[in-house]
Structure formats: C-alpha cells, structure tokens
Tab-separated table of N, CA and C in Angstrom:
chain	number	residue	atom	x	y	z
A	1	MET	N	-26.936	-56.259	89.636
A	1	MET	CA	-26.925	-56.979	88.424
A	1	MET	C	-28.015	-56.740	87.328
A	2	ARG	N	-28.248	-56.520	86.417
A	2	ARG	CA	-28.808	-56.986	85.004
A	2	ARG	C	-29.418	-57.559	84.681
A	3	LYS	N	-30.573	-57.498	84.655
A	3	LYS	CA	-32.104	-58.394	83.499
A	3	LYS	C	-31.612	-58.831	82.742
A	4	VAL	N	-31.659	-59.987	82.305
A	4	VAL	CA	-32.118	-60.585	80.391
A	4	VAL	C	-33.008	-60.904	79.878
A	5	THR	N	-33.687	-60.552	79.366
A	5	THR	CA	-35.331	-60.968	78.807
A	5	THR	C	-34.927	-61.623	77.349
A	6	ALA	N	-35.689	-62.081	77.083
A	6	ALA	CA	-36.248	-62.080	75.689
A	6	ALA	C	-37.262	-62.474	75.346
A	7	GLY	N	-37.416	-61.780	74.376
A	7	GLY	CA	-39.555	-61.807	74.055
A	7	GLY	C	-39.052	-62.570	72.330
A	8	LEU	N	-40.126	-63.130	72.791
A	8	LEU	CA	-40.581	-63.946	71.260
A	8	LEU	C	-41.620	-63.779	70.767
A	9	PHE	N	-42.003	-63.876	68.811
A	9	PHE	CA	-43.398	-65.105	68.914
A	9	PHE	C	-43.397	-66.019	68.650
A	10	SER	N	-44.387	-66.828	68.907
A	10	SER	CA	-44.642	-68.216	68.763
A	10	SER	C	-45.919	-68.530	68.196
A	11	SER	N	-45.894	-69.783	67.123
A	11	SER	CA	-47.096	-69.847	66.932
A	11	SER	C	-47.173	-71.271	68.059
A	12	ILE	N	-47.917	-72.471	68.223
A	12	ILE	CA	-48.407	-73.220	69.463
A	12	ILE	C	-47.735	-74.261	69.033
A	13	ASP	N	-47.383	-74.947	67.806
A	13	ASP	CA	-46.423	-75.687	67.558
A	13	ASP	C	-44.762	-75.132	67.766
A	14	GLY	N	-44.740	-74.254	68.578
A	14	GLY	CA	-43.258	-73.644	69.265
A	14	GLY	C	-42.388	-72.950	67.912
A	15	VAL	N	-42.955	-72.694	66.722
A	15	VAL	CA	-42.157	-71.860	65.473
A	15	VAL	C	-42.277	-69.666	65.816
A	16	VAL	N	-40.613	-70.173	65.887
A	16	VAL	CA	-40.674	-68.465	65.736
A	16	VAL	C	-40.324	-67.825	64.895
A	17	GLN	N	-39.526	-68.900	63.651
A	17	GLN	CA	-39.023	-67.822	62.744
A	17	GLN	C	-40.280	-67.255	61.986
A	18	ALA	N	-39.707	-65.986	61.258
A	18	ALA	CA	-40.662	-65.429	60.492
A	18	ALA	C	-42.126	-65.542	60.474
A	19	PRO	N	-42.033	-64.808	61.926
A	19	PRO	CA	-43.759	-64.410	62.145
A	19	PRO	C	-44.510	-63.627	61.349
A	20	ASN	N	-43.679	-63.059	60.908
A	20	ASN	CA	-44.276	-61.648	59.253
A	20	ASN	C	-45.438	-62.830	58.814
A	21	GLU	N	-45.441	-64.344	58.670
A	21	GLU	CA	-45.967	-65.483	57.837
A	21	GLU	C	-47.338	-65.860	58.374
A	22	TRP	N	-46.738	-65.983	59.275
A	22	TRP	CA	-47.932	-67.204	60.568
A	22	TRP	C	-48.826	-65.920	61.330
A	23	GLN	N	-48.225	-65.307	62.088
A	23	GLN	CA	-48.504	-64.240	62.453
A	23	GLN	C	-49.755	-62.523	62.138
A	24	PHE	N	-51.055	-63.657	62.392
A	24	PHE	CA	-52.631	-62.636	61.528
A	24	PHE	C	-52.790	-61.209	62.126
A	25	SER	N	-52.464	-61.538	63.097
A	25	SER	CA	-53.288	-60.718	64.118
A	25	SER	C	-52.102	-59.768	65.195
A	26	PHE	N	-52.193	-58.221	65.067
A	26	PHE	CA	-51.742	-57.989	66.868
A	26	PHE	C	-52.263	-57.046	66.941
A	27	ASP	N	-52.915	-57.289	68.438
A	27	ASP	CA	-53.695	-56.493	69.149
A	27	ASP	C	-53.448	-55.901	69.927
A	28	GLU	N	-54.256	-54.866	70.599
A	28	GLU	CA	-53.561	-53.759	71.753
A	28	GLU	C	-53.331	-54.027	72.402
A	29	GLU	N	-53.480	-55.566	73.341
A	29	GLU	CA	-52.769	-56.009	74.595
A	29	GLU	C	-51.462	-56.447	74.252
A	30	MET	N	-51.452	-57.016	72.937
A	30	MET	CA	-49.806	-57.236	72.545
A	30	MET	C	-48.941	-55.954	72.598
A	31	GLY	N	-49.542	-54.918	71.923
A	31	GLY	CA	-49.017	-53.659	72.043
A	31	GLY	C	-48.466	-53.254	73.306
A	32	VAL	N	-49.418	-53.178	74.397
A	32	VAL	CA	-48.814	-52.799	75.423
A	32	VAL	C	-48.146	-53.717	76.193
A	33	ALA	N	-48.007	-55.155	76.069
A	33	ALA	CA	-47.453	-55.752	76.469
A	33	ALA	C	-45.606	-55.499	75.875
A	34	LEU	N	-45.703	-55.578	74.536
A	34	LEU	CA	-44.658	-55.014	73.859
A	34	LEU	C	-43.524	-53.657	74.311
A	35	ASN	N	-44.500	-52.734	74.938
A	35	ASN	CA	-44.238	-51.734	75.169
A	35	ASN	C	-43.941	-51.427	76.304
A	36	ALA	N	-44.595	-52.440	77.425
A	36	ALA	CA	-43.871	-52.441	78.626
A	36	ALA	C	-42.732	-53.186	78.952
A	37	LEU	N	-42.199	-54.230	78.367
A	37	LEU	CA	-41.246	-54.683	77.835
A	37	LEU	C	-39.661	-53.797	77.503
A	38	LEU	N	-39.753	-52.997	75.946
A	38	LEU	CA	-39.253	-52.028	75.848
A	38	LEU	C	-38.630	-51.198	76.582
A	39	ALA	N	-40.266	-50.554	77.530
A	39	ALA	CA	-39.614	-49.772	78.283
A	39	ALA	C	-38.640	-50.082	79.414
A	40	GLU	N	-38.278	-51.077	79.752
A	40	GLU	CA	-37.492	-51.380	80.870
A	40	GLU	C	-36.366	-51.556	79.925
A	41	GLN	N	-36.077	-51.785	78.825
A	41	GLN	CA	-34.915	-52.127	78.466
A	41	GLN	C	-33.687	-50.625	77.739
A	42	ASP	N	-32.895	-51.101	78.287
A	42	ASP	CA	-31.290	-49.733	77.574
A	42	ASP	C	-30.690	-50.160	76.933
A	43	ALA	N	-30.697	-51.899	76.125
A	43	ALA	CA	-29.837	-52.506	75.452
A	43	ALA	C	-30.776	-53.694	74.840
A	44	VAL	N	-30.536	-53.888	73.812
A	44	VAL	CA	-30.688	-54.751	72.837
A	44	VAL	C	-30.001	-55.688	72.157
A	45	LEU	N	-30.143	-56.905	72.400
A	45	LEU	CA	-28.713	-58.101	71.666
A	45	LEU	C	-29.967	-58.752	70.324
A	46	LEU	N	-29.116	-58.295	69.623
A	46	LEU	CA	-29.496	-59.223	68.214
A	46	LEU	C	-28.321	-60.533	67.735
A	47	GLY	N	-28.934	-61.312	67.419
A	47	GLY	CA	-28.485	-62.110	66.243
A	47	GLY	C	-27.769	-61.380	64.830
A	48	ARG	N	-26.712	-62.353	64.324
A	48	ARG	CA	-27.117	-61.876	62.893
A	48	ARG	C	-28.226	-61.757	61.916
A	49	VAL	N	-28.819	-62.950	61.928
A	49	VAL	CA	-30.186	-62.721	60.711
A	49	VAL	C	-30.834	-61.440	61.072
A	50	THR	N	-31.030	-61.545	62.565
A	50	THR	CA	-32.657	-60.462	62.561
A	50	THR	C	-31.835	-59.178	62.533
A	51	PHE	N	-30.403	-58.834	62.959
A	51	PHE	CA	-29.532	-57.769	62.849
A	51	PHE	C	-29.236	-56.915	61.228
A	52	THR	N	-29.023	-58.241	60.443
A	52	THR	CA	-29.303	-57.938	58.841
A	52	THR	C	-30.699	-57.437	58.646
A	53	GLU	N	-31.623	-58.275	59.163
A	53	GLU	CA	-33.299	-57.713	58.133
A	53	GLU	C	-33.341	-56.971	58.746
A	54	TRP	N	-32.653	-56.377	60.054
A	54	TRP	CA	-33.960	-54.853	60.570
A	54	TRP	C	-33.042	-54.380	59.919
A	55	ALA	N	-31.616	-53.773	59.793
A	55	ALA	CA	-30.746	-52.808	59.180
A	55	ALA	C	-31.096	-52.677	57.691
A	56	GLY	N	-31.509	-53.945	56.967
A	56	GLY	CA	-32.018	-53.877	55.884
A	56	GLY	C	-33.216	-53.185	55.284
A	57	TYR	N	-33.689	-53.417	56.632
A	57	TYR	CA	-35.245	-52.655	56.565
A	57	TYR	C	-35.241	-50.925	56.590
A	58	TYR	N	-36.291	-50.444	56.757
A	58	TYR	CA	-36.123	-49.026	56.919
A	58	TYR	C	-36.459	-48.795	58.384
A	59	TRP	N	-36.095	-49.055	59.413
A	59	TRP	CA	-35.346	-48.931	61.088
A	59	TRP	C	-34.646	-48.062	60.813
A	60	PRO	N	-33.615	-48.031	60.497
A	60	PRO	CA	-32.052	-47.378	60.815
A	60	PRO	C	-32.732	-45.937	60.176
A	61	THR	N	-33.592	-45.606	59.135
A	61	THR	CA	-33.883	-44.574	58.843
A	61	THR	C	-34.875	-43.646	59.055
A	62	SER	N	-35.842	-44.790	60.484
A	62	SER	CA	-37.080	-44.316	59.905
A	62	SER	C	-37.116	-43.348	61.347
A	63	THR	N	-37.859	-42.360	61.205
A	63	THR	CA	-38.015	-41.692	62.755
A	63	THR	C	-40.090	-41.197	62.813
A	64	ASP	N	-40.553	-42.217	61.890
A	64	ASP	CA	-42.186	-41.704	62.602
A	64	ASP	C	-42.687	-42.809	62.744
A	65	GLU	N	-42.501	-43.757	63.908
A	65	GLU	CA	-43.328	-44.638	64.640
A	65	GLU	C	-42.275	-45.004	65.560
A	66	PRO	N	-43.191	-44.953	66.568
A	66	PRO	CA	-42.454	-45.461	68.101
A	66	PRO	C	-41.667	-46.149	68.157
A	67	PHE	N	-41.436	-47.651	67.573
A	67	PHE	CA	-40.888	-48.461	68.005
A	67	PHE	C	-39.052	-48.081	67.297
A	68	ALA	N	-39.903	-47.309	65.429
A	68	ALA	CA	-38.374	-47.266	64.984
A	68	ALA	C	-37.470	-45.803	65.951
A	69	SER	N	-37.970	-45.057	66.199
A	69	SER	CA	-37.704	-43.735	67.800
A	69	SER	C	-36.471	-44.564	68.269
A	70	TRP	N	-37.076	-45.433	69.547
A	70	TRP	CA	-36.604	-46.865	70.251
A	70	TRP	C	-35.898	-47.566	69.729
A	71	ILE	N	-35.614	-48.128	68.685
A	71	ILE	CA	-34.660	-49.171	68.191
A	71	ILE	C	-33.637	-48.307	68.068
A	72	ASN	N	-33.668	-47.130	67.182
A	72	ASN	CA	-32.779	-46.559	66.823
A	72	ASN	C	-31.751	-45.931	67.744
A	73	SER	N	-32.315	-45.392	69.105
A	73	SER	CA	-31.998	-44.875	70.219
A	73	SER	C	-31.528	-46.008	71.016
A	74	THR	N	-31.689	-47.280	70.597
A	74	THR	CA	-31.481	-47.949	71.686
A	74	THR	C	-29.591	-48.733	71.304
A	75	GLN	N	-28.934	-49.001	72.126
A	75	GLN	CA	-27.507	-49.939	72.246
A	75	GLN	C	-28.007	-51.035	71.927
A	76	LYS	N	-27.340	-51.220	70.276
A	76	LYS	CA	-27.891	-52.979	70.507
A	76	LYS	C	-26.370	-53.508	70.124
A	77	TYR	N	-26.344	-54.671	70.734
A	77	TYR	CA	-25.054	-55.366	70.760
A	77	TYR	C	-25.318	-56.838	69.668
A	78	VAL	N	-24.617	-57.289	68.686
A	78	VAL	CA	-24.960	-57.976	67.697
A	78	VAL	C	-24.006	-59.322	67.484
A	79	ALA	N	-24.734	-60.265	68.085
A	79	ALA	CA	-23.998	-61.744	67.762
A	79	ALA	C	-23.830	-62.291	66.530
A	80	SER	N	-22.178	-62.326	65.941
A	80	SER	CA	-22.186	-62.871	64.724
A	80	SER	C	-21.112	-63.421	65.191
A	81	SER	N	-20.544	-64.668	64.297
A	81	SER	CA	-19.384	-65.012	63.674
A	81	SER	C	-18.690	-64.446	62.137
A	82	THR	N	-20.029	-63.782	61.740
A	82	THR	CA	-19.552	-63.981	59.907
A	82	THR	C	-19.709	-63.211	59.652
A	83	LEU	N	-20.324	-61.950	60.657
A	83	LEU	CA	-20.358	-59.884	60.099
A	83	LEU	C	-18.986	-59.325	60.214
A	84	ASP	N	-18.516	-58.472	59.596
A	84	ASP	CA	-17.205	-57.659	60.112
A	84	ASP	C	-17.143	-56.626	60.745
A	85	SER	N	-19.098	-55.452	59.941
A	85	SER	CA	-18.699	-55.037	60.850
A	85	SER	C	-20.563	-54.370	60.611
A	86	VAL	N	-21.003	-53.299	61.541
A	86	VAL	CA	-22.381	-53.233	62.125
A	86	VAL	C	-22.790	-52.353	62.038
A	87	ASP	N	-21.458	-51.288	61.700
A	87	ASP	CA	-21.329	-49.665	61.368
A	87	ASP	C	-22.768	-49.610	60.594
A	88	GLN	N	-23.382	-49.613	59.953
A	88	GLN	CA	-24.367	-49.320	59.058
A	88	GLN	C	-26.044	-48.534	59.417
A	89	TRP	N	-25.565	-49.863	61.047
A	89	TRP	CA	-26.652	-48.982	62.138
A	89	TRP	C	-26.344	-48.974	63.092
A	90	SER	N	-26.547	-47.183	63.387
A	90	SER	CA	-26.167	-46.452	64.785
A	90	SER	C	-26.281	-47.034	66.096
A	91	LYS	N	-25.071	-46.536	66.784
A	91	LYS	CA	-25.526	-47.936	68.127
A	91	LYS	C	-25.454	-48.653	68.058
A	92	SER	N	-24.896	-49.282	67.363
A	92	SER	CA	-24.563	-50.822	66.773
A	92	SER	C	-23.149	-51.664	67.246
A	93	THR	N	-23.286	-52.148	68.229
A	93	THR	CA	-21.812	-52.479	67.933
A	93	THR	C	-21.674	-54.634	67.855
A	94	LEU	N	-20.385	-54.933	67.031
A	94	LEU	CA	-19.937	-55.800	67.020
A	94	LEU	C	-19.848	-56.857	68.651
A	95	ILE	N	-20.115	-57.748	68.666
A	95	ILE	CA	-19.799	-58.713	70.245
A	95	ILE	C	-18.746	-59.190	69.230
A	96	GLU	N	-17.151	-59.526	70.086
A	96	GLU	CA	-16.123	-59.979	69.671
A	96	GLU	C	-15.622	-61.402	70.694
A	97	GLY	N	-15.864	-62.442	69.950
A	97	GLY	CA	-15.319	-63.458	70.593
A	97	GLY	C	-17.126	-64.247	71.527
A	98	SER	N	-16.606	-64.767	72.848
A	98	SER	CA	-17.379	-65.522	73.562
A	98	SER	C	-18.406	-64.467	73.434
A	99	VAL	N	-20.159	-65.193	72.786
A	99	VAL	CA	-20.948	-63.725	73.491
A	99	VAL	C	-21.640	-64.494	74.631
A	100	THR	N	-21.544	-65.548	75.183
A	100	THR	CA	-22.121	-65.690	76.698
A	100	THR	C	-21.325	-64.755	77.326
A	101	ASP	N	-19.578	-65.079	77.453
A	101	ASP	CA	-19.040	-64.527	78.562
A	101	ASP	C	-18.978	-62.698	78.552
A	102	PHE	N	-19.563	-62.462	76.698
A	102	PHE	CA	-19.915	-60.585	76.803
A	102	PHE	C	-21.144	-60.475	77.442
A	103	VAL	N	-21.925	-60.913	77.343
A	103	VAL	CA	-23.532	-60.794	78.271
A	103	VAL	C	-23.288	-60.969	79.236
A	104	ALA	N	-22.448	-61.731	80.077
A	104	ALA	CA	-22.646	-62.078	81.257
A	104	ALA	C	-21.823	-60.749	82.011
A	105	GLU	N	-20.237	-60.488	81.611
A	105	GLU	CA	-20.003	-59.178	81.601
A	105	GLU	C	-20.744	-57.857	81.508
A	106	LEU	N	-21.421	-57.949	80.474
A	106	LEU	CA	-22.858	-56.698	80.709
A	106	LEU	C	-23.695	-56.624	81.517
A	107	ARG	N	-24.080	-57.781	81.450
A	107	ARG	CA	-25.337	-58.624	83.284
A	107	ARG	C	-24.778	-57.520	83.611
A	108	ALA	N	-23.381	-58.104	83.982
A	108	ALA	CA	-23.323	-57.432	85.597
A	108	ALA	C	-22.677	-56.407	85.547
A	109	GLN	N	-22.999	-54.845	84.759
A	109	GLN	CA	-22.504	-53.613	84.572
A	109	GLN	C	-23.673	-53.304	85.167
A	110	ASP	N	-23.627	-51.805	85.664
A	110	ASP	CA	-25.276	-51.055	86.313
A	110	ASP	C	-25.646	-50.777	84.609
A	111	GLY	N	-27.313	-50.555	84.547
A	111	GLY	CA	-27.757	-50.168	83.467
A	111	GLY	C	-29.396	-51.365	83.779
A	112	GLY	N	-30.325	-50.743	82.989
A	112	GLY	CA	-31.619	-51.295	82.314
A	112	GLY	C	-31.493	-52.978	82.124
A	113	THR	N	-32.674	-53.214	81.875
A	113	THR	CA	-33.021	-54.254	80.997
A	113	THR	C	-31.878	-54.359	80.112
A	114	ILE	N	-31.304	-55.745	80.017
A	114	ILE	CA	-30.586	-56.413	78.544
A	114	ILE	C	-32.025	-56.806	77.811
A	115	GLY	N	-32.413	-56.167	76.188
A	115	GLY	CA	-33.682	-57.891	75.972
A	115	GLY	C	-32.835	-57.957	74.612
A	116	THR	N	-33.642	-59.128	74.370
A	116	THR	CA	-33.236	-59.757	73.473
A	116	THR	C	-34.093	-59.672	72.034
A	117	ALA	N	-34.227	-59.348	71.138
A	117	ALA	CA	-35.250	-59.518	70.305
A	117	ALA	C	-35.414	-60.132	69.176
A	118	GLY	N	-36.136	-61.278	68.779
A	118	GLY	CA	-35.936	-62.247	67.401
A	118	GLY	C	-34.904	-63.523	68.013
A	119	SER	N	-34.327	-63.694	67.346
A	119	SER	CA	-32.923	-64.228	67.095
A	119	SER	C	-32.734	-65.689	68.247
A	120	PRO	N	-33.662	-66.511	67.497
A	120	PRO	CA	-33.821	-67.567	68.470
A	120	PRO	C	-32.554	-68.511	69.036
A	121	THR	N	-31.305	-68.427	67.906
A	121	THR	CA	-30.117	-69.683	68.314
A	121	THR	C	-29.290	-68.464	68.895
A	122	LEU	N	-29.450	-67.047	69.024
A	122	LEU	CA	-29.343	-66.241	70.265
A	122	LEU	C	-29.747	-66.592	71.557
A	123	VAL	N	-30.933	-67.021	70.975
A	123	VAL	CA	-31.851	-67.062	72.950
A	123	VAL	C	-31.835	-68.461	73.611
A	124	ARG	N	-31.868	-69.754	72.622
A	124	ARG	CA	-30.882	-70.929	72.965
A	124	ARG	C	-29.622	-70.876	73.856
A	125	SER	N	-28.538	-70.579	73.490
A	125	SER	CA	-27.862	-70.284	73.636
A	125	SER	C	-27.315	-69.462	75.230
A	126	LEU	N	-27.935	-68.454	75.140
A	126	LEU	CA	-28.407	-67.813	76.752
A	126	LEU	C	-28.792	-68.376	77.842
A	127	ILE	N	-30.306	-69.014	77.236
A	127	ILE	CA	-30.789	-70.053	78.062
A	127	ILE	C	-29.847	-71.154	78.368
A	128	ALA	N	-28.812	-71.417	77.782
A	128	ALA	CA	-28.330	-72.730	77.960
A	128	ALA	C	-26.496	-72.250	78.816
A	129	ALA	N	-26.981	-70.741	78.717
A	129	ALA	CA	-25.540	-70.649	79.359
A	129	ALA	C	-26.346	-69.859	80.885
A	130	ASP	N	-27.337	-70.252	81.514
A	130	ASP	CA	-28.189	-69.240	82.190
A	130	ASP	C	-27.589	-68.243	82.808
A	131	LEU	N	-27.897	-67.344	81.532
A	131	LEU	CA	-27.980	-66.187	81.186
A	131	LEU	C	-29.507	-65.349	80.950
A	132	ILE	N	-30.481	-65.826	80.716
A	132	ILE	CA	-32.066	-65.442	81.184
A	132	ILE	C	-32.692	-65.503	81.876
A	133	ASP	N	-32.865	-64.391	82.258
A	133	ASP	CA	-33.932	-64.175	83.457
A	133	ASP	C	-34.600	-64.381	83.355
A	134	GLU	N	-35.482	-63.600	82.258
A	134	GLU	CA	-37.411	-63.615	81.746
A	134	GLU	C	-37.208	-64.132	80.357
A	135	LEU	N	-38.315	-64.921	79.494
A	135	LEU	CA	-38.648	-65.297	78.532
A	135	LEU	C	-40.262	-64.964	78.143
A	136	THR	N	-40.175	-64.200	77.188
A	136	THR	CA	-42.006	-63.882	76.975
A	136	THR	C	-42.091	-64.038	75.746
A	137	LEU	N	-43.011	-64.948	75.518
A	137	LEU	CA	-43.848	-65.760	74.230
A	137	LEU	C	-44.506	-65.533	74.213
A	138	MET	N	-45.185	-64.551	72.788
A	138	MET	CA	-46.445	-64.529	72.059
A	138	MET	C	-46.638	-65.602	71.911
A	139	ILE	N	-47.684	-66.723	71.832
A	139	ILE	CA	-48.020	-67.536	71.690
A	139	ILE	C	-49.328	-67.497	70.637
A	140	SER	N	-49.294	-67.199	69.025
A	140	SER	CA	-50.364	-67.329	67.877
A	140	SER	C	-51.385	-68.209	68.352
A	141	PRO	N	-52.695	-68.339	67.940
A	141	PRO	CA	-53.143	-69.854	67.960
A	141	PRO	C	-53.193	-70.033	66.852
A	142	VAL	N	-52.033	-70.409	66.369
A	142	VAL	CA	-52.135	-70.742	64.577
A	142	VAL	C	-50.519	-72.255	64.482
A	143	VAL	N	-50.939	-72.891	64.084
A	143	VAL	CA	-49.647	-74.095	63.676
A	143	VAL	C	-49.208	-74.004	62.130
A	144	ALA	N	-48.016	-73.389	62.663
A	144	ALA	CA	-47.032	-72.378	61.436
A	144	ALA	C	-46.434	-73.303	60.419
A	145	GLY	N	-46.006	-74.810	61.319
A	145	GLY	CA	-45.762	-76.439	60.351
A	145	GLY	C	-44.637	-76.503	59.718
A	146	GLY	N	-44.315	-77.169	59.334
A	146	GLY	CA	-42.296	-77.264	59.582
A	146	GLY	C	-41.758	-76.639	58.195
A	147	GLY	N	-40.810	-76.890	58.276
A	147	GLY	CA	-39.790	-76.050	57.213
A	147	GLY	C	-39.372	-74.529	58.080
A	148	ARG	N	-39.674	-74.544	58.940
A	148	ARG	CA	-39.409	-73.319	60.155
A	148	ARG	C	-38.388	-73.710	61.240
A	149	GLN	N	-37.952	-72.913	61.637
A	149	GLN	CA	-37.424	-73.406	62.813
A	149	GLN	C	-38.156	-73.179	64.237
A	150	ARG	N	-37.910	-73.688	65.320
A	150	ARG	CA	-38.870	-73.991	66.621
A	150	ARG	C	-37.278	-72.694	67.345
A	151	LEU	N	-38.269	-72.525	68.742
A	151	LEU	CA	-37.309	-71.768	69.288
A	151	LEU	C	-36.296	-72.979	70.126
A	152	PHE	N	-36.711	-74.245	70.517
A	152	PHE	CA	-36.166	-75.379	71.000
A	152	PHE	C	-36.232	-76.723	70.177
A	153	ALA	N	-34.906	-77.429	69.616
A	153	ALA	CA	-34.833	-78.469	68.878
A	153	ALA	C	-35.310	-79.515	69.682
A	154	ASP	N	-35.556	-80.451	68.553
A	154	ASP	CA	-36.313	-81.673	69.576
A	154	ASP	C	-34.900	-82.310	70.058
A	155	ASP	N	-33.904	-82.326	70.071
A	155	ASP	CA	-32.316	-82.716	70.752
A	155	ASP	C	-32.204	-82.049	72.013
A	156	SER	N	-32.972	-80.770	72.365
A	156	SER	CA	-32.615	-79.800	73.256
A	156	SER	C	-32.755	-80.603	75.124
A	157	ALA	N	-31.755	-79.943	75.623
A	157	ALA	CA	-31.687	-80.816	76.695
A	157	ALA	C	-32.863	-80.308	77.704
A	158	LEU	N	-32.989	-81.038	79.382
A	158	LEU	CA	-34.603	-80.567	79.848
A	158	LEU	C	-33.853	-79.228	80.345
A	159	THR	N	-34.704	-78.558	80.581
A	159	THR	CA	-34.883	-76.680	81.095
A	159	THR	C	-36.204	-76.529	81.155
A	160	LYS	N	-36.173	-76.210	82.621
A	160	LYS	CA	-37.398	-76.487	83.185
A	160	LYS	C	-37.486	-74.420	83.853
A	161	PHE	N	-38.848	-74.477	83.455
A	161	PHE	CA	-39.088	-73.068	83.429
A	161	PHE	C	-40.381	-73.369	84.380
A	162	SER	N	-40.448	-71.617	85.092
A	162	SER	CA	-41.585	-71.486	85.994
A	162	SER	C	-42.874	-70.623	85.238
A	163	LEU	N	-44.002	-70.354	85.173
A	163	LEU	CA	-44.613	-69.307	84.941
A	163	LEU	C	-44.843	-68.156	86.100
A	164	ALA	N	-44.431	-66.962	85.588
A	164	ALA	CA	-44.434	-65.781	85.668
A	164	ALA	C	-45.869	-65.009	86.103
A	165	LYS	N	-46.292	-65.361	84.647
A	165	LYS	CA	-47.393	-64.350	84.245
A	165	LYS	C	-48.022	-65.021	82.969
A	166	ALA	N	-49.407	-64.621	82.493
A	166	ALA	CA	-49.984	-65.052	81.317
A	166	ALA	C	-51.894	-64.556	81.135
A	167	GLN	N	-51.078	-64.072	80.044
A	167	GLN	CA	-51.833	-63.045	79.374
A	167	GLN	C	-53.276	-63.283	78.766
A	168	PRO	N	-54.119	-63.770	78.527
A	168	PRO	CA	-54.862	-64.230	76.762
A	168	PRO	C	-55.402	-62.294	76.102
A	169	THR	N	-54.943	-62.710	74.897
A	169	THR	CA	-55.636	-61.127	74.378
A	169	THR	C	-56.849	-61.199	73.295
A	170	SER	N	-57.574	-59.743	73.190
A	170	SER	CA	-58.522	-60.480	72.178
A	170	SER	C	-58.318	-61.356	71.299
A	171	SER	N	-57.047	-61.140	70.341
A	171	SER	CA	-57.498	-62.271	69.095
A	171	SER	C	-56.771	-63.809	69.767
A	172	GLY	N	-56.891	-64.044	70.668
A	172	GLY	CA	-56.325	-65.259	71.506
A	172	GLY	C	-55.016	-65.724	71.710
A	173	VAL	N	-53.982	-64.579	71.151
A	173	VAL	CA	-52.607	-64.845	71.872
A	173	VAL	C	-52.636	-65.055	72.806
A	174	ILE	N	-51.668	-66.125	73.664
A	174	ILE	CA	-51.625	-66.142	75.332
A	174	ILE	C	-50.181	-65.005	74.831
A	175	ILE	N	-50.065	-64.547	75.720
A	175	ILE	CA	-48.841	-63.966	76.363
A	175	ILE	C	-48.273	-64.839	77.740
A	176	ALA	N	-47.142	-64.971	77.738
A	176	ALA	CA	-46.933	-66.165	78.299
A	176	ALA	C	-45.456	-65.226	78.902
A	177	THR	N	-45.011	-65.485	80.182
A	177	THR	CA	-43.756	-64.535	80.892
A	177	THR	C	-43.118	-65.942	81.753
A	178	TYR	N	-42.285	-66.742	81.624
A	178	TYR	CA	-41.354	-67.754	81.988
A	178	TYR	C	-40.301	-67.407	82.659
A	179	ARG	N	-39.550	-67.948	83.937
A	179	ARG	CA	-38.627	-67.881	85.040
A	179	ARG	C	-37.711	-69.191	84.491
A	180	PRO	N	-36.963	-69.275	84.099
A	180	PRO	CA	-35.946	-70.259	84.256
A	180	PRO	C	-36.201	-71.275	85.518
A	181	THR	N	-36.447	-72.124	85.953
A	181	THR	CA	-35.730	-72.605	87.559
A	181	THR	C	-34.863	-73.157	87.912
A	182	LYS	N	-34.218	-72.674	89.046
A	182	LYS	CA	-33.284	-73.524	89.098
A	182	LYS	C	-32.519	-74.705	89.718
C-alpha cells in the first residue's frame, strides 16, 4: 500500500493560507526537508485553488529550477467539483466522483508516495477519511493573524497524532512530522 503524505507551511497560530504573505525565510534545512519529501513522491494531489494558482504561475512552462522540473514531470491529480478541465498543465488528471474513494483506490495501487501540496481543504478531508499517513508542518515563528484559513477549523473533530520527528532550523522554523494515532 502506498503512503499518502501532506506537507504544509504553517504559522504558529495554525494559518496555512498564502504562506508567501507571512513566511519570511526559507533556510537550507527547509530545502533539504522539502527535497526529501519530494524525492519519495511519484504523484501529487492538488486542490482546485492550489492547482489554479500553480498552473497560472510559470510552473507549467518553466524548466530552469529543480521544483519546476519535478512538478512538471510528476503525475498530478486535481480535486475539484468546479473545474471542467485541467488540460492546461501536462500530467494533470481531474478527479471525478468521490475524492476519498479515488485516493483510497490510488493508495492501494503499486507506486511511490502520494504527496499533497498545499490544499488545506483537501488535507482536512483526507485526514477525516483516515487517508493521511504523515502530516509534515513547517511551522514559522510568526502569528499570521485572522482573516486567513487555518488547517483545522474551530469545530474540527478530535483527532490524535503522534510526533514522528521534529527539527528546528536556523531561521527558527520547526519541521514537525506527525502520524495519525489509531
């Protein structure tokens, strides 16, 4: 069975939306950790917002940086009930029907790790369906404040995790990997 992971940038107050607005540093240790996460993945799940932002950025046409080469050559599965097509970006497939059923079926196939990039709504639904094996948060030492989406809503159900590993970085970020507790 394939592993499903999620990696998100988070503020200390739990904000995961628009990290470009509040994450002020990206250090070498964060780069090493992200590269290790990506090296395991041969598929990535994206929500509609993340997909449209990234597809509208220069990722689909860029070849001059490592992330662009990786994301362009990796199979992308897009969870959306409003998009009609994801054909504008190669190796992208629109998930039709139940996202959790699709991910459960994909997880049962042979292959590497299935990663989830950004997409907090998608991550929440996968956690609720018991489909996330690891959640990695890069917690920046900043309070991002209100008006932004947090990973978990105030009325989220009690869900227990255990800490698999944690690493502080030179910029004060904590890279914490959690596993759901069964």
